[in-house]
């Protein structure tokens, strides 16, 4: 399976994603420079975390006009697998590949820590190796992860099973206290209608090795690899 | 003012009639040609640059007492002007020897001339725009002696104005050509002023910034044209547009809530609500207020605001 | 010019020196350059002589002080680069931008040497936490560090915070950065090769901090500091991130002769230092410097606009260098040329506006300032600690200590820092030392900062020795062998003999401890004039220690790792309450003498601990420091979520045993069957081994002195900082 890690000016988790795919998953991986216009040779594109263009105007607002984003949109429209992590998720929202937007965390501070996530749909390319209701321990690191969307779209996301991950407590209860950033409905990750585009605030690449304190992020990588094998 | 039928089409411009008597619209094209049409190509954005630059340069000349046909910019690549009876003579002013002159005088390319030099060329494609002497012009009956004198002195005056104008923007004005025409018995400067009709070199690097890049296949034509425009526009005062981006009604505003709490705790009990947003100031040039508002709204929708969570308001000050 | 020099902060003698060096009167540009380069901040004129006693060499030191940062060889073709510096005054004026640009500056120092920055640590000192100004400064500084560091993708993995009223107006913001590189990429800030181009890369130049760092750093603070706000530099982490990537690419491709960042004194400093180091001259054409606004030549020479680098490039590589910068979207302009001789010549549209010997700018005057032992020492030493009441409820005291500003949990701070990015942080903040793995090897770095200024105030010589010993001990507790240190020395005005005495004593202590523990000082920074309203801050040397863990399996944390393990104290507890957190929290006193430090015993204890870790005897390790053994035990319980039941047999009064801050001690755990091996190891080095009890349960029990649930201990220390900052306890 071949992964492409898209590099925008200001991305800073691209090397981490590359490392995990290369050294932990032992799959093919390339960096994809933001000026590239052809991404057809990849099976899965990763939009990594960071501060694209400094996130000065609004997170992801400028990155989404990078030449590569047209190619990403085209790739996604043909069913290509795209995962946006943290800033990558914000870019997908700005680009309209996923619905909604991000506000600042309600505490108004950057938060970097492990959180618990409940798998809300285990029948997607990204979670097929997880079980429904499984609790994952994966870190977040962001200032703007407070997800909002209009009520109508929220209802649709829920009905269509497109809410993939919600913040929860260690026991799997989705509670106010377990919500680190104020996100609507404790949403941590969502998919598009075709489930081939996935955006999430937590960093699965930071929870892919025992030595870093958790391997719960692996379930996401292993799911997408399994999906790709079966599809292929 | 309405655009009417096409009057004529040249190598770089189309001329249209308007519903205003005596006024025409010049539409600047991206097509480029050289060596009397033997070489052709497209320079993306050239039309826009040439229209904008002509607008700026002609306004600059008007300010310094040169009468021109130019009225105003009406769109990105169109200007409105008086219709003239054109005199079929191109008046060239040269500060440096370059191109044909360097060949003719046997000077090395880019030799600075002792003093600016005025030449007349016959505007005639079939003959290949040949160089004319006063005697030739008299013989052909193209213009009267007084007209020639006026054209030559105006051209030198234009040079006196534009040479320092470009120099201040890091550009050497090596040479240029002008065309004149008559309206109601008066001679006006016509045509355009753009990198198509002059030679401009970067003052520091001596890089060529004009149509020679196209003539000589130097590449980067589009960039050079844009750079020339950028330098010229820098001091152009246009209008200021203020954009206010605020969180949408009903969308939580964590920063506003925090400020509200802090204000209350400081004893500002009269505060009912606080919304914190962004305030963006833009300088806009070369478009009318109405169009500018429209463009800025577009900028907000596409980039400056996120319609999912933010509202915006646009204010213009000319 | 003669009437201007004083306003620019030069003395009459210094001005005479300039006349002598130039053989004529300086013009405005030259005077501006000298005034900045000869400021305390840039020239180290008061500290240079004292600092010369520091040990700076070891077989593995590739670069000691004098460059942008120190460099050590860690084997396997890899080198580690690190340095600490201060950004105190800018942070006092504008905490967010002051701290942010502090990070920007120290990070540039690291990648300038050719290393990829892999971690930052930030030792911070603030005033009384119940004051609104302290809360404003702390939240601003932390947000600034987070805003800049997080954007760069460099994890902030450690540091420390102390609160003392002496920092009310003048907080200390020290920043340390560590980088790693293949040895052959080591690059110096040297100009060489006559005819080589001098290229300015990065942000446009504006009027930022004209006189900023230098003027600010040379004046005491008073109420007028509010007016200085406009001259504070504003950070642009996005451009810095692009600079990191572009510069590392240029170095990887071998396209640069030398690289130097622009910091204090801007172009003046970068040009004169690189030229002086290379023994060459330099021509600079100021009209080529990309500007943000119209500026005079002297302003361009001293502007401290951030995110700019100066590269020396051979002409044959110039096009490629400019192309790499273009690709990263960075300005890159040839602004000068390396010349023969040693003249720095500055031109402005063809006119020569300055001509000075580069070396005279780079090496300013040197002063031997008078020093005199301050009188307060006798007073604080004379306080009778014996007569103080003993507490009756030791558990209550422990909880009070655990929730006190200096000892409580720092989560509120470090959770604002991205401490995980780059996937190297294998021991997260909150432990003795942060541990960073080195990918592709089995090695890791253990890094820690330390500096208890209360000890230094009470005894500058001893207090500074303790700072070195404790920073090393932190590294050892994490399983690392301390290798080298950096430091930041924060003091009041060197022109005051009592302050300068503190400084000299502190440096003497630093030098002796470093020499004895065989820890070369490879980089550092001095910050003087930390005073507000005429009163100096506590003398505050801060030590940054870097150690190597040869095998990742040897990394240790403090938390009790399992049930039924022996809890063992390595070292000896003496009734030493002078300068302790206990005295401060319970009796409101800063008095007495700091705990004694025997460097030889310190070394033996550290070697014992590290050896026991290597042999797999020690399962967890924690340095015993502020708050004493009781607080150390509480931290082990909370971190591991595991209680312990301890029986202590001692002659010492319970409160002294519990809260004494005796040096050279570790709390470790080991399996009962390993006790003999431990005793043998320790015995051969004459290090006492005291078995305190066993781990287990969900309470910490010590004799009938203390019996506390883990939950209540956690409750006391976690969230305490947030409560303090929200003003709840104010």
PDB file of C-alpha atoms in Angstrom, chain B residues 106-280:
ATOM      1  CA  UNK B 106      27.082  50.410 -34.290  1.00  0.00           C
ATOM      2  CA  UNK B 107      26.889  50.952 -30.493  1.00  0.00           C
ATOM      3  CA  UNK B 108      27.103  48.100 -28.046  1.00  0.00           C
ATOM      4  CA  UNK B 109      23.661  47.180 -26.708  1.00  0.00           C
ATOM      5  CA  UNK B 110      22.656  49.366 -23.709  1.00  0.00           C
ATOM      6  CA  UNK B 111      24.949  52.328 -24.400  1.00  0.00           C
ATOM      7  CA  UNK B 112      23.601  55.425 -22.676  1.00  0.00           C
ATOM      8  CA  UNK B 113      23.044  58.195 -25.252  1.00  0.00           C
ATOM      9  CA  UNK B 114      24.527  61.650 -24.761  1.00  0.00           C
ATOM     10  CA  UNK B 115      21.055  63.133 -24.710  1.00  0.00           C
ATOM     11  CA  UNK B 116      17.571  61.756 -25.365  1.00  0.00           C
ATOM     12  CA  UNK B 117      16.919  61.171 -29.017  1.00  0.00           C
ATOM     13  CA  UNK B 118      13.580  61.538 -30.874  1.00  0.00           C
ATOM     14  CA  UNK B 119      12.743  59.493 -33.953  1.00  0.00           C
ATOM     15  CA  UNK B 120       9.689  59.174 -36.179  1.00  0.00           C
ATOM     16  CA  UNK B 121       8.468  55.928 -37.680  1.00  0.00           C
ATOM     17  CA  UNK B 122       5.803  55.386 -40.309  1.00  0.00           C
ATOM     18  CA  UNK B 123       2.941  53.402 -38.790  1.00  0.00           C
ATOM     19  CA  UNK B 124       2.508  51.050 -41.727  1.00  0.00           C
ATOM     20  CA  UNK B 125       2.598  47.288 -41.286  1.00  0.00           C
ATOM     21  CA  UNK B 126       2.947  46.609 -44.984  1.00  0.00           C
ATOM     22  CA  UNK B 127       6.179  48.618 -45.125  1.00  0.00           C
ATOM     23  CA  UNK B 128       7.400  47.316 -41.782  1.00  0.00           C
ATOM     24  CA  UNK B 129       7.126  50.628 -39.881  1.00  0.00           C
ATOM     25  CA  UNK B 130      10.180  52.326 -41.444  1.00  0.00           C
ATOM     26  CA  UNK B 131      12.166  55.193 -39.930  1.00  0.00           C
ATOM     27  CA  UNK B 132      11.164  58.580 -41.391  1.00  0.00           C
ATOM     28  CA  UNK B 133      12.914  61.903 -41.696  1.00  0.00           C
ATOM     29  CA  UNK B 134      11.045  65.223 -41.599  1.00  0.00           C
ATOM     30  CA  UNK B 135      11.440  65.393 -45.369  1.00  0.00           C
ATOM     31  CA  UNK B 136       9.824  61.953 -45.738  1.00  0.00           C
ATOM     32  CA  UNK B 137       6.928  63.064 -43.602  1.00  0.00           C
ATOM     33  CA  UNK B 138       6.491  66.263 -45.589  1.00  0.00           C
ATOM     34  CA  UNK B 139       6.611  64.234 -48.811  1.00  0.00           C
ATOM     35  CA  UNK B 140       4.010  61.747 -47.545  1.00  0.00           C
ATOM     36  CA  UNK B 141       1.882  64.536 -46.087  1.00  0.00           C
ATOM     37  CA  UNK B 142       1.472  62.690 -42.805  1.00  0.00           C
ATOM     38  CA  UNK B 143       1.701  65.742 -40.558  1.00  0.00           C
ATOM     39  CA  UNK B 144       2.401  69.443 -40.592  1.00  0.00           C
ATOM     40  CA  UNK B 145       5.729  70.814 -39.391  1.00  0.00           C
ATOM     41  CA  UNK B 146       4.076  72.457 -36.344  1.00  0.00           C
ATOM     42  CA  UNK B 147       2.441  69.148 -35.506  1.00  0.00           C
ATOM     43  CA  UNK B 148       5.782  67.383 -35.750  1.00  0.00           C
ATOM     44  CA  UNK B 149       7.366  69.994 -33.500  1.00  0.00           C
ATOM     45  CA  UNK B 150       4.591  69.621 -30.966  1.00  0.00           C
ATOM     46  CA  UNK B 151       4.871  65.815 -31.062  1.00  0.00           C
ATOM     47  CA  UNK B 152       8.636  65.941 -30.551  1.00  0.00           C
ATOM     48  CA  UNK B 153       8.535  68.427 -27.691  1.00  0.00           C
ATOM     49  CA  UNK B 154       5.658  66.608 -25.980  1.00  0.00           C
ATOM     50  CA  UNK B 155       7.543  63.352 -26.324  1.00  0.00           C
ATOM     51  CA  UNK B 156      10.629  64.853 -24.676  1.00  0.00           C
ATOM     52  CA  UNK B 157       8.510  66.305 -21.894  1.00  0.00           C
ATOM     53  CA  UNK B 158       6.944  62.856 -21.360  1.00  0.00           C
ATOM     54  CA  UNK B 159      10.470  61.487 -21.107  1.00  0.00           C
ATOM     55  CA  UNK B 160      11.380  64.102 -18.507  1.00  0.00           C
ATOM     56  CA  UNK B 161       8.402  63.052 -16.430  1.00  0.00           C
ATOM     57  CA  UNK B 162       8.604  59.307 -16.831  1.00  0.00           C
ATOM     58  CA  UNK B 163      12.345  58.728 -16.570  1.00  0.00           C
ATOM     59  CA  UNK B 164      12.511  59.748 -12.889  1.00  0.00           C
ATOM     60  CA  UNK B 165       9.088  58.195 -12.292  1.00  0.00           C
ATOM     61  CA  UNK B 166      10.437  54.772 -13.263  1.00  0.00           C
ATOM     62  CA  UNK B 167      13.804  55.379 -11.685  1.00  0.00           C
ATOM     63  CA  UNK B 168      12.140  55.900  -8.313  1.00  0.00           C
ATOM     64  CA  UNK B 169      10.646  52.466  -8.792  1.00  0.00           C
ATOM     65  CA  UNK B 170      13.946  50.795  -9.551  1.00  0.00           C
ATOM     66  CA  UNK B 171      13.459  50.763 -13.323  1.00  0.00           C
ATOM     67  CA  UNK B 172      15.475  52.296 -16.151  1.00  0.00           C
ATOM     68  CA  UNK B 173      13.316  53.681 -18.976  1.00  0.00           C
ATOM     69  CA  UNK B 174      15.582  52.863 -21.930  1.00  0.00           C
ATOM     70  CA  UNK B 175      13.186  53.926 -24.686  1.00  0.00           C
ATOM     71  CA  UNK B 176       9.497  54.160 -25.562  1.00  0.00           C
ATOM     72  CA  UNK B 177       7.164  55.054 -28.412  1.00  0.00           C
ATOM     73  CA  UNK B 178       4.123  57.279 -28.409  1.00  0.00           C
ATOM     74  CA  UNK B 179       1.229  57.887 -30.809  1.00  0.00           C
ATOM     75  CA  UNK B 180      -0.737  61.096 -31.139  1.00  0.00           C
ATOM     76  CA  UNK B 181      -4.110  62.042 -32.594  1.00  0.00           C
ATOM     77  CA  UNK B 182      -6.410  65.030 -33.022  1.00  0.00           C
ATOM     78  CA  UNK B 183      -9.659  65.759 -31.219  1.00  0.00           C
ATOM     79  CA  UNK B 184     -11.561  68.980 -31.821  1.00  0.00           C
ATOM     80  CA  UNK B 185      -8.496  70.606 -33.317  1.00  0.00           C
ATOM     81  CA  UNK B 186      -6.214  69.737 -30.419  1.00  0.00           C
ATOM     82  CA  UNK B 187      -3.410  67.205 -30.350  1.00  0.00           C
ATOM     83  CA  UNK B 188      -3.700  64.565 -27.609  1.00  0.00           C
ATOM     84  CA  UNK B 189      -1.429  61.716 -26.612  1.00  0.00           C
ATOM     85  CA  UNK B 190      -3.151  58.480 -27.582  1.00  0.00           C
ATOM     86  CA  UNK B 191      -2.645  54.719 -27.651  1.00  0.00           C
ATOM     87  CA  UNK B 192      -1.141  53.095 -24.516  1.00  0.00           C
ATOM     88  CA  UNK B 193       1.890  53.110 -22.242  1.00  0.00           C
ATOM     89  CA  UNK B 194       2.975  49.643 -21.188  1.00  0.00           C
ATOM     90  CA  UNK B 195       5.910  47.211 -21.334  1.00  0.00           C
ATOM     91  CA  UNK B 196       4.669  46.457 -24.878  1.00  0.00           C
ATOM     92  CA  UNK B 197       5.742  49.897 -26.098  1.00  0.00           C
ATOM     93  CA  UNK B 198       8.815  50.657 -24.011  1.00  0.00           C
ATOM     94  CA  UNK B 199      12.043  49.137 -22.776  1.00  0.00           C
ATOM     95  CA  UNK B 200      12.387  48.855 -18.998  1.00  0.00           C
ATOM     96  CA  UNK B 201      15.409  47.428 -17.207  1.00  0.00           C
ATOM     97  CA  UNK B 202      15.751  46.678 -13.528  1.00  0.00           C
ATOM     98  CA  UNK B 203      18.011  49.441 -12.188  1.00  0.00           C
ATOM     99  CA  UNK B 204      19.971  47.066  -9.993  1.00  0.00           C
ATOM    100  CA  UNK B 205      20.262  43.834 -11.928  1.00  0.00           C
ATOM    101  CA  UNK B 206      19.683  45.346 -15.404  1.00  0.00           C
ATOM    102  CA  UNK B 207      17.232  42.544 -15.977  1.00  0.00           C
ATOM    103  CA  UNK B 208      14.916  43.132 -18.928  1.00  0.00           C
ATOM    104  CA  UNK B 209      11.381  43.800 -17.757  1.00  0.00           C
ATOM    105  CA  UNK B 210       9.540  44.478 -21.044  1.00  0.00           C
ATOM    106  CA  UNK B 211       8.424  42.910 -24.286  1.00  0.00           C
ATOM    107  CA  UNK B 212      12.036  42.161 -25.233  1.00  0.00           C
ATOM    108  CA  UNK B 213      11.668  39.149 -22.941  1.00  0.00           C
ATOM    109  CA  UNK B 214       9.066  37.875 -25.382  1.00  0.00           C
ATOM    110  CA  UNK B 215      10.921  39.000 -28.515  1.00  0.00           C
ATOM    111  CA  UNK B 216      14.078  37.303 -27.382  1.00  0.00           C
ATOM    112  CA  UNK B 217      12.538  34.246 -25.685  1.00  0.00           C
ATOM    113  CA  UNK B 218      13.978  35.096 -22.281  1.00  0.00           C
ATOM    114  CA  UNK B 219      11.101  33.506 -20.397  1.00  0.00           C
ATOM    115  CA  UNK B 220       9.423  34.932 -17.296  1.00  0.00           C
ATOM    116  CA  UNK B 221       7.489  37.429 -19.432  1.00  0.00           C
ATOM    117  CA  UNK B 222       4.348  37.209 -17.343  1.00  0.00           C
ATOM    118  CA  UNK B 223       6.312  37.706 -14.120  1.00  0.00           C
ATOM    119  CA  UNK B 224       8.242  40.678 -15.500  1.00  0.00           C
ATOM    120  CA  UNK B 225       5.045  42.462 -16.563  1.00  0.00           C
ATOM    121  CA  UNK B 226       3.464  41.798 -13.176  1.00  0.00           C
ATOM    122  CA  UNK B 227       6.576  43.032 -11.382  1.00  0.00           C
ATOM    123  CA  UNK B 228       6.593  46.283 -13.348  1.00  0.00           C
ATOM    124  CA  UNK B 229       2.963  46.849 -12.431  1.00  0.00           C
ATOM    125  CA  UNK B 230       3.602  45.991  -8.797  1.00  0.00           C
ATOM    126  CA  UNK B 231       6.350  48.571  -8.541  1.00  0.00           C
ATOM    127  CA  UNK B 232       4.246  51.231 -10.170  1.00  0.00           C
ATOM    128  CA  UNK B 233       1.179  50.534  -8.112  1.00  0.00           C
ATOM    129  CA  UNK B 234       2.937  50.639  -4.779  1.00  0.00           C
ATOM    130  CA  UNK B 235       2.342  54.315  -4.225  1.00  0.00           C
ATOM    131  CA  UNK B 236      -0.936  54.514  -6.058  1.00  0.00           C
ATOM    132  CA  UNK B 237      -3.520  55.574  -3.583  1.00  0.00           C
ATOM    133  CA  UNK B 238      -6.756  53.810  -4.130  1.00  0.00           C
ATOM    134  CA  UNK B 239      -9.407  53.263  -1.542  1.00  0.00           C
ATOM    135  CA  UNK B 240      -9.307  51.635   1.809  1.00  0.00           C
ATOM    136  CA  UNK B 241     -11.674  48.794   2.507  1.00  0.00           C
ATOM    137  CA  UNK B 242     -12.439  47.743   6.058  1.00  0.00           C
ATOM    138  CA  UNK B 243     -13.632  44.227   6.708  1.00  0.00           C
ATOM    139  CA  UNK B 244     -15.143  43.190  10.031  1.00  0.00           C
ATOM    140  CA  UNK B 245     -15.315  39.453  10.640  1.00  0.00           C
ATOM    141  CA  UNK B 246     -17.367  38.377  13.641  1.00  0.00           C
ATOM    142  CA  UNK B 247     -18.611  35.069  14.984  1.00  0.00           C
ATOM    143  CA  UNK B 248     -22.041  34.254  13.576  1.00  0.00           C
ATOM    144  CA  UNK B 249     -25.031  34.793  15.786  1.00  0.00           C
ATOM    145  CA  UNK B 250     -25.652  31.654  17.745  1.00  0.00           C
ATOM    146  CA  UNK B 251     -22.117  30.360  17.297  1.00  0.00           C
ATOM    147  CA  UNK B 252     -20.274  30.106  20.584  1.00  0.00           C
ATOM    148  CA  UNK B 253     -17.550  32.707  20.936  1.00  0.00           C
ATOM    149  CA  UNK B 254     -15.162  31.392  23.614  1.00  0.00           C
ATOM    150  CA  UNK B 255     -12.914  34.467  23.467  1.00  0.00           C
ATOM    151  CA  UNK B 256     -15.892  36.796  23.768  1.00  0.00           C
ATOM    152  CA  UNK B 257     -17.276  34.840  26.691  1.00  0.00           C
ATOM    153  CA  UNK B 258     -13.918  34.965  28.466  1.00  0.00           C
ATOM    154  CA  UNK B 259     -13.638  38.707  27.938  1.00  0.00           C
ATOM    155  CA  UNK B 260     -17.199  39.155  29.165  1.00  0.00           C
ATOM    156  CA  UNK B 261     -16.381  37.258  32.349  1.00  0.00           C
ATOM    157  CA  UNK B 262     -13.230  39.282  32.882  1.00  0.00           C
ATOM    158  CA  UNK B 263     -15.041  42.591  32.302  1.00  0.00           C
ATOM    159  CA  UNK B 264     -17.725  41.625  34.802  1.00  0.00           C
ATOM    160  CA  UNK B 265     -15.120  40.709  37.383  1.00  0.00           C
ATOM    161  CA  UNK B 266     -13.493  44.101  36.843  1.00  0.00           C
ATOM    162  CA  UNK B 267     -16.800  45.717  37.697  1.00  0.00           C
ATOM    163  CA  UNK B 268     -18.030  46.617  34.203  1.00  0.00           C
ATOM    164  CA  UNK B 269     -21.502  45.373  35.038  1.00  0.00           C
ATOM    165  CA  UNK B 270     -23.150  47.254  32.217  1.00  0.00           C
ATOM    166  CA  UNK B 271     -21.666  44.916  29.613  1.00  0.00           C
ATOM    167  CA  UNK B 272     -24.320  42.543  28.313  1.00  0.00           C
ATOM    168  CA  UNK B 273     -22.429  40.640  25.644  1.00  0.00           C
ATOM    169  CA  UNK B 274     -19.002  40.580  24.011  1.00  0.00           C
ATOM    170  CA  UNK B 275     -18.217  39.259  20.560  1.00  0.00           C
ATOM    171  CA  UNK B 276     -14.608  39.144  19.463  1.00  0.00           C
ATOM    172  CA  UNK B 277     -13.785  39.070  15.795  1.00  0.00           C
ATOM    173  CA  UNK B 278     -11.200  40.207  13.285  1.00  0.00           C
ATOM    174  CA  UNK B 279     -10.691  43.555  11.656  1.00  0.00           C
ATOM    175  CA  UNK B 280      -8.979  43.567   8.271  1.00  0.00           C
TER     176      UNK B 280
END
